[in-house]
């Protein structure tokens, strides 16, 4: 159990995935040839990380807009003073609103930064070096709204002087309307419609991802990166097993690359398609497709047994996502072998037993230097309530909302949390943070550090649970008491109240960190 054997085990994994130095040095198209080998089975774990005690990892996610509005030095002063932050996670790429821009419109402006709302375009918040994109069909990605400001070049030297580390935050959030050629890297749904995200098995999408990663790590002095891939796979999408209230869902991916891969794996791809369409009809039309004598669940289970291809397609989707983890991991290491690479695992993992089963921390640990689960306990109130409504409308339609929630608490091993009616305004307790942290630590067997995300003002409606300083303090204490060697203050500094951010500092001082 030493660094050498740990690295050797990862090199072995990368070798099995078909990723060689020559491929990655060849740039995007090299990565495009990355063949679909799979991470090891869940029974095997990489060697535990070094037991050497290191400084706790106190990270914060922060967008470029905050540095432009408040000034780089002033912003860094605030982060150090309020929350003893020693790791910056600057949002380098996203077209999403959750990690860039100011406060989300409609939410009260926080007690710092410019006191007006903004509009975002999104894209790359660092300079784009075209030579890295020669093999990418996507080229024009520089976010225009902040002029020449570069969240890496303009922030890194100042942060370094203060002893802070820099981990790029890379969100898989795209805006096809602003990205020429997006259709060439896009996922395709079960009905043949182009989706809003990329396909994990599309070689051009893979080339695009590796182009960006190579560009950032070749041109900046970075300590690591974290990728956010917030998608739940086709089966969870079909079952509405997520916390979105948007009815416009795409069951993906059925693009030619995925169909080819499915065939190679021996899956009957037409049966997979038929199965998902049948499932979608069952989920959308409960009244006509649930027989009164059998109820909803029996019909659902019958579909799953009649179409085992549904589960096979779901598993292939998650294995493909893990291949992208491996691809990004290997690409970073080729440029900077010391850089640390990890993954934000979306909030659904602390909400849905289905998604929890899909996200196998032990398997992911093979291509990770750290993992960030996201047990956001305040916004969990309304989000879990929505999740319960969603699954009660499909797979659990034989139950009441309270019964479904009670069952979920049992399945997630949570006790003493609010009833369905109280949930949106009460949120979940700090025990929820401790529970997911401890579970993740146990699952990876100490192989990689677990840095749970701490919810600080993640938006909820004004009459729902809102973050208080004591919530943040309790969540940080819970994470460390559960054994985490660090935390990631989330989602973005621009939406956090300083009084709430200071709750993290209070906990860390109490812990003598
Ligand atoms: Zn595909």
CSV table of C-alpha atoms and ligand atoms in Angstrom, one decimal:
chain,number,residue,atom,x,y,z
A,1,UNK,CA,0.0,0.0,0.0
A,2,UNK,CA,2.1,2.9,-1.2
A,3,UNK,CA,1.9,5.5,-3.9
A,4,UNK,CA,3.8,3.4,-6.3
A,5,UNK,CA,1.4,0.4,-6.2
A,6,UNK,CA,-1.6,2.8,-6.3
A,7,UNK,CA,-0.3,4.5,-9.4
A,8,UNK,CA,0.7,1.1,-10.9
A,9,UNK,CA,-2.9,-0.1,-10.4
A,10,UNK,CA,-4.3,3.0,-12.2
A,11,UNK,CA,-1.7,2.7,-15.0
A,12,UNK,CA,-2.9,-0.9,-15.4
A,13,UNK,CA,-6.5,0.3,-15.6
A,14,UNK,CA,-5.6,3.0,-18.2
A,15,UNK,CA,-3.8,0.4,-20.2
A,16,UNK,CA,-6.8,-1.9,-20.2
A,17,UNK,CA,-9.0,1.0,-21.4
A,18,UNK,CA,-6.7,1.2,-24.4
A,19,UNK,CA,-5.4,4.6,-23.5
A,20,UNK,CA,-1.7,5.0,-24.3
A,21,UNK,CA,0.6,8.0,-24.1
A,22,UNK,CA,0.8,8.1,-27.9
A,23,UNK,CA,-3.0,8.3,-28.2
A,24,UNK,CA,-3.2,11.2,-25.8
A,25,UNK,CA,-0.2,13.1,-27.1
A,26,UNK,CA,-1.8,12.8,-30.5
A,27,UNK,CA,-4.5,15.1,-29.2
A,28,UNK,CA,-8.2,14.9,-29.7
A,29,UNK,CA,-8.4,12.3,-32.4
A,30,UNK,CA,-6.0,10.1,-30.4
A,31,UNK,CA,-8.6,10.2,-27.7
A,32,UNK,CA,-11.2,9.5,-30.3
A,33,UNK,CA,-9.8,6.0,-30.7
A,34,UNK,CA,-10.2,5.3,-27.0
A,35,UNK,CA,-11.9,1.9,-27.1
A,36,UNK,CA,-14.6,0.9,-24.7
A,37,UNK,CA,-12.9,-1.2,-22.0
A,38,UNK,CA,-14.6,-1.1,-18.6
A,39,UNK,CA,-13.4,-0.2,-15.1
A,40,UNK,CA,-12.9,-3.2,-12.8
A,41,UNK,CA,-15.8,-4.9,-11.1
A,42,UNK,CA,-17.2,-3.6,-7.9
A,43,UNK,CA,-15.4,-6.2,-5.8
A,44,UNK,CA,-11.9,-4.8,-6.3
A,45,UNK,CA,-10.7,-1.6,-4.8
A,46,UNK,CA,-7.5,0.4,-5.5
A,47,UNK,CA,-4.9,0.5,-2.8
A,48,UNK,CA,-5.6,2.9,0.0
A,49,UNK,CA,-4.2,6.4,-0.4
A,50,UNK,CA,-1.1,7.4,1.7
A,51,UNK,CA,-2.0,7.7,5.3
A,52,UNK,CA,0.3,10.8,5.6
A,53,UNK,CA,-1.7,13.5,7.4
A,54,UNK,CA,-2.2,16.5,5.1
A,55,UNK,CA,-3.7,19.8,5.5
A,56,UNK,CA,-7.6,19.6,5.4
A,57,UNK,CA,-8.9,20.4,1.9
A,58,UNK,CA,-11.2,23.5,2.2
A,59,UNK,CA,-12.4,24.2,-1.3
A,60,UNK,CA,-14.9,26.6,-2.7
A,61,UNK,CA,-16.5,26.7,-6.1
A,62,UNK,CA,-16.3,30.2,-7.6
A,63,UNK,CA,-17.2,31.7,-11.0
A,64,UNK,CA,-15.3,34.3,-12.9
A,65,UNK,CA,-18.0,37.0,-12.5
A,66,UNK,CA,-17.2,37.2,-8.7
A,67,UNK,CA,-13.5,38.0,-9.4
A,68,UNK,CA,-14.5,40.6,-12.0
A,69,UNK,CA,-17.1,42.3,-9.8
A,70,UNK,CA,-15.2,42.2,-6.5
A,71,UNK,CA,-11.6,42.2,-7.6
A,72,UNK,CA,-9.4,39.2,-7.4
A,73,UNK,CA,-7.5,40.1,-4.2
A,74,UNK,CA,-10.6,41.3,-2.3
A,75,UNK,CA,-12.4,38.1,-3.3
A,76,UNK,CA,-9.5,36.0,-2.1
A,77,UNK,CA,-9.3,38.0,1.1
A,78,UNK,CA,-13.0,37.3,1.8
A,79,UNK,CA,-12.7,33.6,1.1
A,80,UNK,CA,-9.7,33.2,3.4
A,81,UNK,CA,-11.2,35.3,6.2
A,82,UNK,CA,-14.7,33.9,6.2
A,83,UNK,CA,-14.1,30.2,5.5
A,84,UNK,CA,-10.3,29.5,5.7
A,85,UNK,CA,-10.4,28.4,2.1
A,86,UNK,CA,-7.2,26.9,0.8
A,87,UNK,CA,-8.4,25.4,-2.5
A,88,UNK,CA,-10.0,27.4,-5.3
A,89,UNK,CA,-12.3,25.6,-7.7
A,90,UNK,CA,-12.7,28.2,-10.4
A,91,UNK,CA,-15.4,27.5,-13.0
A,92,UNK,CA,-13.4,27.1,-16.2
A,93,UNK,CA,-16.1,25.8,-18.5
A,94,UNK,CA,-19.9,25.8,-18.3
A,95,UNK,CA,-22.9,27.1,-20.2
A,96,UNK,CA,-24.9,26.7,-17.0
A,97,UNK,CA,-26.2,29.3,-14.6
A,98,UNK,CA,-25.5,27.3,-11.4
A,99,UNK,CA,-21.7,27.7,-11.5
A,100,UNK,CA,-21.3,31.0,-13.3
A,101,UNK,CA,-22.7,34.5,-13.3
A,102,UNK,CA,-24.1,36.4,-10.3
A,103,UNK,CA,-27.1,35.3,-8.2
A,104,UNK,CA,-29.8,33.5,-10.1
A,105,UNK,CA,-32.5,36.0,-11.1
A,106,UNK,CA,-35.5,35.9,-8.7
A,107,UNK,CA,-33.3,35.0,-5.7
A,108,UNK,CA,-32.4,37.8,-3.2
A,109,UNK,CA,-29.0,39.3,-4.0
A,110,UNK,CA,-26.4,38.3,-1.4
A,111,UNK,CA,-24.5,40.7,0.9
A,112,UNK,CA,-21.5,41.1,-1.4
A,113,UNK,CA,-20.8,41.7,-5.1
A,114,UNK,CA,-22.6,43.8,-7.6
A,115,UNK,CA,-26.2,44.5,-6.5
A,116,UNK,CA,-27.9,43.6,-9.8
A,117,UNK,CA,-28.6,40.5,-11.9
A,118,UNK,CA,-26.7,39.6,-15.0
A,119,UNK,CA,-27.1,37.5,-18.1
A,120,UNK,CA,-24.7,34.8,-19.0
A,121,UNK,CA,-23.6,33.4,-22.3
A,122,UNK,CA,-21.2,30.7,-20.9
A,123,UNK,CA,-18.4,28.7,-22.4
A,124,UNK,CA,-14.7,28.8,-21.5
A,125,UNK,CA,-13.8,31.4,-18.9
A,126,UNK,CA,-10.1,31.0,-19.7
A,127,UNK,CA,-8.2,31.7,-22.9
A,128,UNK,CA,-8.7,29.2,-25.7
A,129,UNK,CA,-5.5,28.1,-27.5
A,130,UNK,CA,-6.6,27.0,-31.0
A,131,UNK,CA,-3.7,24.6,-31.5
A,132,UNK,CA,-5.3,22.2,-29.0
A,133,UNK,CA,-8.6,22.1,-30.9
A,134,UNK,CA,-7.3,21.2,-34.3
A,135,UNK,CA,-9.0,17.8,-34.1
A,136,UNK,CA,-12.2,19.1,-32.4
A,137,UNK,CA,-15.4,19.8,-34.3
A,138,UNK,CA,-16.2,22.4,-31.6
A,139,UNK,CA,-14.0,25.4,-31.7
A,140,UNK,CA,-15.6,28.6,-30.7
A,141,UNK,CA,-16.2,28.3,-27.0
A,142,UNK,CA,-14.7,31.4,-25.3
A,143,UNK,CA,-17.3,33.0,-23.0
A,144,UNK,CA,-17.6,36.7,-24.2
A,145,UNK,CA,-19.3,38.4,-21.3
A,146,UNK,CA,-16.2,39.2,-19.2
A,147,UNK,CA,-14.0,40.4,-22.0
A,148,UNK,CA,-10.4,39.2,-21.8
A,149,UNK,CA,-10.6,38.2,-18.1
A,150,UNK,CA,-9.1,34.8,-17.7
A,151,UNK,CA,-10.1,32.9,-14.6
A,152,UNK,CA,-6.9,30.9,-14.6
A,153,UNK,CA,-4.2,33.3,-15.7
A,154,UNK,CA,-5.6,36.3,-13.8
A,155,UNK,CA,-6.3,34.4,-10.6
A,156,UNK,CA,-3.8,31.6,-10.2
A,157,UNK,CA,-0.6,33.7,-9.4
A,158,UNK,CA,-2.5,35.7,-6.8
A,159,UNK,CA,-3.9,32.6,-5.2
A,160,UNK,CA,-0.6,30.8,-5.2
A,161,UNK,CA,1.0,33.7,-3.4
A,162,UNK,CA,-1.4,33.0,-0.5
A,163,UNK,CA,-0.6,29.3,-0.6
A,164,UNK,CA,-4.0,28.3,-2.1
A,165,UNK,CA,-4.3,25.5,-4.6
A,166,UNK,CA,-6.2,25.7,-7.9
A,167,UNK,CA,-8.5,22.9,-9.2
A,168,UNK,CA,-10.4,23.7,-12.4
A,169,UNK,CA,-14.1,23.2,-12.1
A,170,UNK,CA,-15.4,21.8,-15.4
A,171,UNK,CA,-19.2,21.4,-15.8
A,172,UNK,CA,-20.8,19.3,-18.4
A,173,UNK,CA,-23.4,22.0,-19.3
A,174,UNK,CA,-23.8,23.0,-22.9
A,175,UNK,CA,-25.9,25.4,-24.9
A,176,UNK,CA,-26.4,23.8,-28.3
A,177,UNK,CA,-27.7,27.1,-29.7
A,178,UNK,CA,-24.4,28.8,-29.0
A,179,UNK,CA,-22.1,26.0,-30.1
A,180,UNK,CA,-21.8,25.5,-33.9
A,181,UNK,CA,-21.5,21.8,-34.8
A,182,UNK,CA,-23.0,20.7,-31.5
A,183,UNK,CA,-25.2,18.1,-33.4
A,184,UNK,CA,-22.0,16.3,-34.3
A,185,UNK,CA,-21.2,15.5,-30.6
A,186,UNK,CA,-24.8,15.3,-29.3
A,187,UNK,CA,-26.7,12.4,-27.7
A,188,UNK,CA,-29.8,11.1,-29.5
A,189,UNK,CA,-32.9,10.1,-27.7
A,190,UNK,CA,-34.9,6.9,-28.0
A,191,UNK,CA,-37.2,8.5,-30.6
A,192,UNK,CA,-34.2,9.8,-32.7
A,193,UNK,CA,-34.3,13.4,-31.5
A,194,UNK,CA,-31.0,15.3,-30.9
A,195,UNK,CA,-30.5,15.9,-27.1
A,196,UNK,CA,-29.0,18.8,-25.2
A,197,UNK,CA,-25.9,17.0,-23.9
A,198,UNK,CA,-23.1,15.0,-25.5
A,199,UNK,CA,-22.8,11.3,-26.1
A,200,UNK,CA,-20.2,9.6,-24.0
A,201,UNK,CA,-19.4,7.2,-26.9
A,202,UNK,CA,-19.2,9.8,-29.6
A,203,UNK,CA,-15.5,10.1,-30.6
A,204,UNK,CA,-15.8,13.8,-31.5
A,205,UNK,CA,-17.3,14.5,-28.1
A,206,UNK,CA,-14.4,12.7,-26.5
A,207,UNK,CA,-12.0,14.7,-28.6
A,208,UNK,CA,-13.6,17.9,-27.5
A,209,UNK,CA,-13.3,17.1,-23.8
A,210,UNK,CA,-9.7,16.1,-24.1
A,211,UNK,CA,-8.8,19.2,-26.2
A,212,UNK,CA,-10.0,21.4,-23.4
A,213,UNK,CA,-8.3,19.5,-20.6
A,214,UNK,CA,-5.0,19.4,-22.5
A,215,UNK,CA,-5.3,23.2,-23.2
A,216,UNK,CA,-5.9,24.1,-19.5
A,217,UNK,CA,-3.2,21.9,-18.1
A,218,UNK,CA,-0.6,22.7,-20.7
A,219,UNK,CA,-0.9,26.4,-20.4
A,220,UNK,CA,-1.5,26.9,-16.6
A,221,UNK,CA,0.1,25.9,-13.3
A,222,UNK,CA,-2.8,23.8,-11.9
A,223,UNK,CA,-3.1,21.5,-9.0
A,224,UNK,CA,-6.1,19.5,-10.3
A,225,UNK,CA,-9.6,19.5,-11.7
A,226,UNK,CA,-13.1,18.4,-10.9
A,227,UNK,CA,-15.6,17.4,-13.6
A,228,UNK,CA,-19.4,17.6,-13.1
A,229,UNK,CA,-21.5,15.2,-15.1
A,230,UNK,CA,-25.0,15.7,-13.8
A,231,UNK,CA,-27.0,13.1,-15.7
A,232,UNK,CA,-28.9,10.1,-14.4
A,233,UNK,CA,-29.0,7.7,-17.3
A,234,UNK,CA,-31.9,6.4,-19.5
A,235,UNK,CA,-33.7,4.2,-17.0
A,236,UNK,CA,-33.8,6.8,-14.2
A,237,UNK,CA,-34.9,9.4,-16.9
A,238,UNK,CA,-37.7,7.1,-18.1
A,239,UNK,CA,-38.9,6.6,-14.4
A,240,UNK,CA,-38.7,10.4,-13.7
A,241,UNK,CA,-36.4,9.3,-10.8
A,242,UNK,CA,-34.8,12.7,-10.5
A,243,UNK,CA,-35.6,16.0,-8.7
A,244,UNK,CA,-36.6,18.0,-11.8
A,245,UNK,CA,-40.1,19.3,-12.3
A,246,UNK,CA,-39.5,19.7,-16.0
A,247,UNK,CA,-41.6,17.2,-17.9
A,248,UNK,CA,-39.3,17.5,-21.0
A,249,UNK,CA,-37.0,14.6,-20.6
A,250,UNK,CA,-34.8,12.8,-23.2
A,251,UNK,CA,-34.2,9.1,-22.8
A,252,UNK,CA,-30.7,8.8,-24.2
A,253,UNK,CA,-28.5,7.6,-25.9
A,254,UNK,CA,-29.5,5.8,-29.0
A,255,UNK,CA,-27.0,7.5,-31.4
A,256,UNK,CA,-25.1,5.4,-34.0
A,257,UNK,CA,-22.0,5.1,-31.8
A,258,UNK,CA,-24.1,3.8,-28.9
A,259,UNK,CA,-26.0,1.4,-31.1
A,260,UNK,CA,-22.7,0.0,-32.5
A,261,UNK,CA,-21.3,-0.3,-29.0
A,262,UNK,CA,-24.5,-2.0,-27.8
A,263,UNK,CA,-24.3,-4.6,-30.6
A,264,UNK,CA,-20.7,-5.3,-29.9
A,265,UNK,CA,-21.7,-6.0,-26.3
A,266,UNK,CA,-24.3,-8.5,-27.5
A,267,UNK,CA,-27.3,-6.3,-26.6
A,268,UNK,CA,-30.3,-6.5,-28.9
A,269,UNK,CA,-30.5,-2.8,-29.6
A,270,UNK,CA,-33.9,-2.8,-31.2
A,271,UNK,CA,-35.3,-4.6,-28.1
A,272,UNK,CA,-33.6,-2.0,-26.0
A,273,UNK,CA,-35.3,0.8,-27.9
A,274,UNK,CA,-38.7,-1.0,-27.8
A,275,UNK,CA,-38.3,-1.6,-24.1
A,276,UNK,CA,-37.6,2.1,-23.3
A,277,UNK,CA,-40.5,3.3,-25.5
A,278,UNK,CA,-42.8,0.8,-23.7
A,279,UNK,CA,-41.5,2.1,-20.4
A,280,UNK,CA,-41.9,5.7,-21.5
A,281,UNK,CA,-45.6,5.0,-22.4
A,282,UNK,CA,-46.2,3.3,-19.1
A,283,UNK,CA,-44.6,6.2,-17.2
A,284,UNK,CA,-46.5,8.9,-19.2
A,285,UNK,CA,-50.0,7.3,-19.2
A,286,UNK,CA,-50.6,5.8,-15.7
A,287,UNK,CA,-54.3,5.7,-16.0
A,288,UNK,CA,-54.5,3.6,-19.2
A,289,UNK,CA,-51.4,1.4,-18.6
A,290,UNK,CA,-51.9,0.4,-15.0
A,291,UNK,CA,-54.4,-2.3,-14.6
A,292,UNK,CA,-56.7,-1.8,-11.6
A,293,UNK,CA,-56.2,-5.4,-10.6
A,294,UNK,CA,-52.4,-5.4,-10.9
A,295,UNK,CA,-51.6,-1.8,-9.9
A,296,UNK,CA,-48.6,0.1,-11.4
A,297,UNK,CA,-45.6,-1.7,-10.0
A,298,UNK,CA,-46.4,-5.1,-11.3
A,299,UNK,CA,-46.7,-3.8,-14.8
A,300,UNK,CA,-43.4,-2.0,-14.4
A,301,UNK,CA,-41.7,-5.1,-13.2
A,302,UNK,CA,-43.1,-7.1,-16.0
A,303,UNK,CA,-41.7,-4.7,-18.5
A,304,UNK,CA,-38.3,-4.9,-16.9
A,305,UNK,CA,-38.3,-8.7,-17.0
A,306,UNK,CA,-39.7,-8.8,-20.6
A,307,UNK,CA,-37.0,-6.4,-21.7
A,308,UNK,CA,-33.7,-7.2,-19.9
A,309,UNK,CA,-32.1,-5.0,-22.5
A,310,UNK,CA,-33.4,-2.0,-20.5
A,311,UNK,CA,-31.1,-2.7,-17.6
A,312,UNK,CA,-28.3,-3.7,-20.0
A,313,UNK,CA,-28.6,-0.3,-21.7
A,314,UNK,CA,-28.6,1.6,-18.4
A,315,UNK,CA,-25.5,-0.3,-17.3
A,316,UNK,CA,-23.7,0.5,-20.6
A,317,UNK,CA,-24.6,4.2,-20.2
A,318,UNK,CA,-22.9,4.3,-16.7
A,319,UNK,CA,-19.9,2.3,-17.8
A,320,UNK,CA,-19.5,4.8,-20.7
A,321,UNK,CA,-19.6,7.7,-18.3
A,322,UNK,CA,-16.9,5.9,-16.3
A,323,UNK,CA,-14.8,5.6,-19.4
A,324,UNK,CA,-15.0,9.4,-19.7
A,325,UNK,CA,-13.8,9.6,-16.2
A,326,UNK,CA,-10.8,7.4,-17.2
A,327,UNK,CA,-10.2,9.4,-20.3
A,328,UNK,CA,-10.1,12.8,-18.5
A,329,UNK,CA,-8.1,11.2,-15.7
A,330,UNK,CA,-5.5,9.9,-18.1
A,331,UNK,CA,-5.4,13.1,-20.2
A,332,UNK,CA,-4.6,15.2,-17.2
A,333,UNK,CA,-2.0,12.8,-15.9
A,334,UNK,CA,-0.2,12.8,-19.3
A,335,UNK,CA,0.3,16.6,-19.0
A,336,UNK,CA,0.9,16.8,-15.3
A,337,UNK,CA,1.2,13.5,-13.4
A,338,UNK,CA,1.0,15.2,-10.0
A,339,UNK,CA,-2.3,17.0,-10.7
A,340,UNK,CA,-5.3,15.6,-8.8
A,341,UNK,CA,-8.4,14.6,-10.7
A,342,UNK,CA,-11.8,14.0,-9.1
A,343,UNK,CA,-15.6,14.0,-9.7
A,344,UNK,CA,-18.6,15.9,-8.4
A,345,UNK,CA,-21.3,13.3,-7.9
A,346,UNK,CA,-24.7,14.9,-8.2
A,347,UNK,CA,-27.1,15.4,-5.4
A,348,UNK,CA,-29.4,12.6,-6.6
A,349,UNK,CA,-26.9,10.1,-5.2
A,350,UNK,CA,-28.1,11.1,-1.7
A,351,UNK,CA,-31.7,11.0,-2.7
A,352,UNK,CA,-32.4,8.0,-5.0
A,353,UNK,CA,-31.6,4.4,-4.2
A,354,UNK,CA,-31.7,3.8,-7.9
A,355,UNK,CA,-29.0,6.4,-8.7
A,356,UNK,CA,-27.1,5.3,-5.6
A,357,UNK,CA,-26.9,1.8,-7.1
A,358,UNK,CA,-25.7,3.2,-10.5
A,359,UNK,CA,-22.9,5.4,-9.0
A,360,UNK,CA,-20.5,2.8,-7.7
A,361,UNK,CA,-17.9,4.7,-5.7
A,362,UNK,CA,-15.7,1.7,-5.4
A,363,UNK,CA,-15.5,1.3,-9.1
A,364,UNK,CA,-15.1,5.1,-9.7
A,365,UNK,CA,-12.2,5.2,-7.2
A,366,UNK,CA,-10.0,3.4,-9.8
A,367,UNK,CA,-10.0,6.6,-11.9
A,368,UNK,CA,-10.1,9.2,-9.1
A,369,UNK,CA,-7.8,11.1,-6.8
A,370,UNK,CA,-10.8,12.3,-4.9
A,371,UNK,CA,-14.6,12.1,-5.0
A,372,UNK,CA,-17.1,14.9,-4.0
A,373,UNK,CA,-20.6,13.5,-3.2
A,374,UNK,CA,-23.2,16.2,-2.8
A,375,UNK,CA,-25.4,15.7,0.2
A,376,UNK,CA,-26.8,19.3,0.1
A,377,UNK,CA,-29.1,19.2,3.1
A,378,UNK,CA,-30.9,22.5,2.9
A,379,UNK,CA,-32.1,22.4,-0.7
A,380,UNK,CA,-32.7,18.7,-0.1
A,381,UNK,CA,-36.0,19.7,1.4
A,382,UNK,CA,-37.7,20.8,-1.7
A,383,UNK,CA,-35.6,18.7,-4.0
A,384,UNK,CA,-36.3,15.4,-2.2
A,385,UNK,CA,-40.0,16.4,-2.0
A,386,UNK,CA,-40.0,16.8,-5.8
A,387,UNK,CA,-38.1,13.5,-6.3
A,388,UNK,CA,-40.8,11.7,-4.2
A,389,UNK,CA,-43.6,13.3,-6.3
A,390,UNK,CA,-41.8,12.1,-9.4
A,391,UNK,CA,-41.3,8.5,-8.5
A,392,UNK,CA,-44.7,8.3,-6.8
A,393,UNK,CA,-46.1,9.3,-10.2
A,394,UNK,CA,-44.4,6.3,-11.9
A,395,UNK,CA,-42.8,3.4,-10.2
A,396,UNK,CA,-44.4,3.8,-6.8
A,397,UNK,CA,-47.9,4.9,-7.9
A,398,UNK,CA,-49.4,2.2,-5.6
A,399,UNK,CA,-48.2,4.2,-2.6
A,400,UNK,CA,-49.1,7.6,-1.0
A,401,UNK,CA,-46.4,10.3,-0.9
A,402,UNK,CA,-45.8,9.8,2.8
A,403,UNK,CA,-45.4,6.0,2.3
A,404,UNK,CA,-42.9,6.6,-0.5
A,405,UNK,CA,-40.9,9.0,1.6
A,406,UNK,CA,-40.9,6.6,4.6
A,407,UNK,CA,-39.7,3.8,2.3
A,408,UNK,CA,-36.9,6.1,0.9
A,409,UNK,CA,-35.7,7.0,4.4
A,410,UNK,CA,-35.4,3.3,5.1
A,411,UNK,CA,-33.6,2.5,1.9
A,412,UNK,CA,-31.2,5.4,2.4
A,413,UNK,CA,-30.8,4.6,6.1
A,414,UNK,CA,-32.0,8.0,7.3
A,415,UNK,CA,-33.7,8.5,10.6
A,416,UNK,CA,-35.5,11.4,12.3
A,417,UNK,CA,-36.0,13.4,9.1
A,418,UNK,CA,-39.2,15.4,8.3
A,419,UNK,CA,-42.5,14.1,7.0
A,420,UNK,CA,-43.5,14.9,3.5
A,421,UNK,CA,-45.5,18.0,4.4
A,422,UNK,CA,-42.7,19.5,6.5
A,423,UNK,CA,-39.9,18.5,4.1
A,424,UNK,CA,-39.8,21.5,1.8
A,425,UNK,CA,-39.6,24.0,4.6
A,426,UNK,CA,-37.5,22.0,7.0
A,427,UNK,CA,-34.8,20.6,4.8
A,428,UNK,CA,-32.7,17.7,6.0
A,429,UNK,CA,-30.5,17.6,9.0
A,430,UNK,CA,-26.7,17.6,9.2
A,431,UNK,CA,-26.9,13.9,9.9
A,432,UNK,CA,-27.8,13.6,6.2
A,433,UNK,CA,-24.3,15.1,5.4
A,434,UNK,CA,-22.6,12.7,7.8
A,435,UNK,CA,-24.5,9.7,6.5
A,436,UNK,CA,-23.5,10.1,2.8
A,437,UNK,CA,-19.9,11.1,3.8
A,438,UNK,CA,-19.5,7.9,5.9
A,439,UNK,CA,-21.1,5.7,3.3
A,440,UNK,CA,-18.7,7.1,0.6
A,441,UNK,CA,-15.7,6.6,2.8
A,442,UNK,CA,-16.7,3.1,3.6
A,443,UNK,CA,-17.4,2.3,-0.1
A,444,UNK,CA,-13.9,3.4,-1.3
A,445,UNK,CA,-12.2,1.8,1.7
A,446,UNK,CA,-9.9,4.7,2.2
A,447,UNK,CA,-8.5,4.5,-1.4
A,448,UNK,CA,-9.3,8.1,-2.2
A,449,UNK,CA,-10.3,11.1,-0.1
A,450,UNK,CA,-14.0,12.0,0.1
A,451,UNK,CA,-14.7,15.8,0.1
A,452,UNK,CA,-18.5,16.2,0.5
A,453,UNK,CA,-20.2,19.3,-1.0
A,454,UNK,CA,-21.6,21.7,1.6
A,455,UNK,CA,-24.9,23.5,0.7
A,456,UNK,CA,-24.5,27.2,1.2
A,457,UNK,CA,-27.5,29.1,-0.2
A,458,UNK,CA,-28.3,26.7,-3.1
A,459,UNK,CA,-31.5,28.3,-4.4
A,460,UNK,CA,-34.9,27.3,-3.1
A,461,UNK,CA,-38.2,29.2,-3.2
A,462,UNK,CA,-38.5,32.0,-0.7
A,463,UNK,CA,-41.0,30.1,1.4
A,464,UNK,CA,-39.0,26.9,1.4
A,465,UNK,CA,-35.9,26.0,3.5
A,466,UNK,CA,-33.3,28.7,3.3
A,467,UNK,CA,-29.7,28.3,4.5
A,468,UNK,CA,-28.8,29.7,7.9
A,469,UNK,CA,-25.2,30.1,9.3
A,470,UNK,CA,-26.0,27.4,11.9
A,471,UNK,CA,-26.9,25.0,9.1
A,472,UNK,CA,-23.5,25.5,7.4
A,473,UNK,CA,-21.6,25.2,10.6
A,474,UNK,CA,-23.5,21.9,11.5
A,475,UNK,CA,-22.9,20.5,8.0
A,476,UNK,CA,-19.2,21.2,8.0
A,477,UNK,CA,-18.8,19.7,11.5
A,478,UNK,CA,-20.9,16.6,10.4
A,479,UNK,CA,-18.6,16.1,7.4
A,480,UNK,CA,-15.4,16.2,9.4
A,481,UNK,CA,-16.8,14.1,12.3
A,482,UNK,CA,-17.9,11.5,9.7
A,483,UNK,CA,-14.2,11.2,8.7
A,484,UNK,CA,-13.9,13.5,5.6
A,485,UNK,CA,-10.5,15.1,5.2
A,486,UNK,CA,-12.0,18.2,3.5
A,487,UNK,CA,-15.1,19.8,2.1
A,488,UNK,CA,-16.2,21.7,-1.0
A,489,UNK,CA,-18.3,24.8,-0.3
A,490,UNK,CA,-21.0,24.7,-3.0
A,491,UNK,CA,-22.4,25.7,-5.5
A,492,UNK,CA,-20.9,29.1,-6.2
A,493,UNK,CA,-19.6,32.0,-4.1
A,494,UNK,CA,-21.7,34.5,-6.0
A,495,UNK,CA,-24.9,33.1,-4.5
A,496,UNK,CA,-23.6,32.6,-0.9
A,497,UNK,CA,-24.4,35.1,1.8
A,498,UNK,CA,-21.2,36.0,3.7
A,499,UNK,CA,-23.0,35.4,7.0
A,500,UNK,CA,-23.6,31.8,5.9
A,501,UNK,CA,-20.1,31.3,4.4
A,502,UNK,CA,-18.8,32.4,7.8
A,503,UNK,CA,-20.7,29.4,9.3
A,504,UNK,CA,-18.0,27.2,7.6
A,505,UNK,CA,-15.3,29.3,9.2
A,506,UNK,CA,-16.8,28.9,12.6
A,507,UNK,CA,-16.9,25.1,12.3
A,508,UNK,CA,-13.3,24.9,11.0
A,509,UNK,CA,-12.1,27.1,13.9
A,510,UNK,CA,-14.0,25.0,16.3
A,511,UNK,CA,-12.3,21.9,14.8
A,512,UNK,CA,-9.0,23.8,15.1
A,513,UNK,CA,-8.3,23.6,11.4
B,1,LIG,ZN1,-24.6,7.9,-28.1
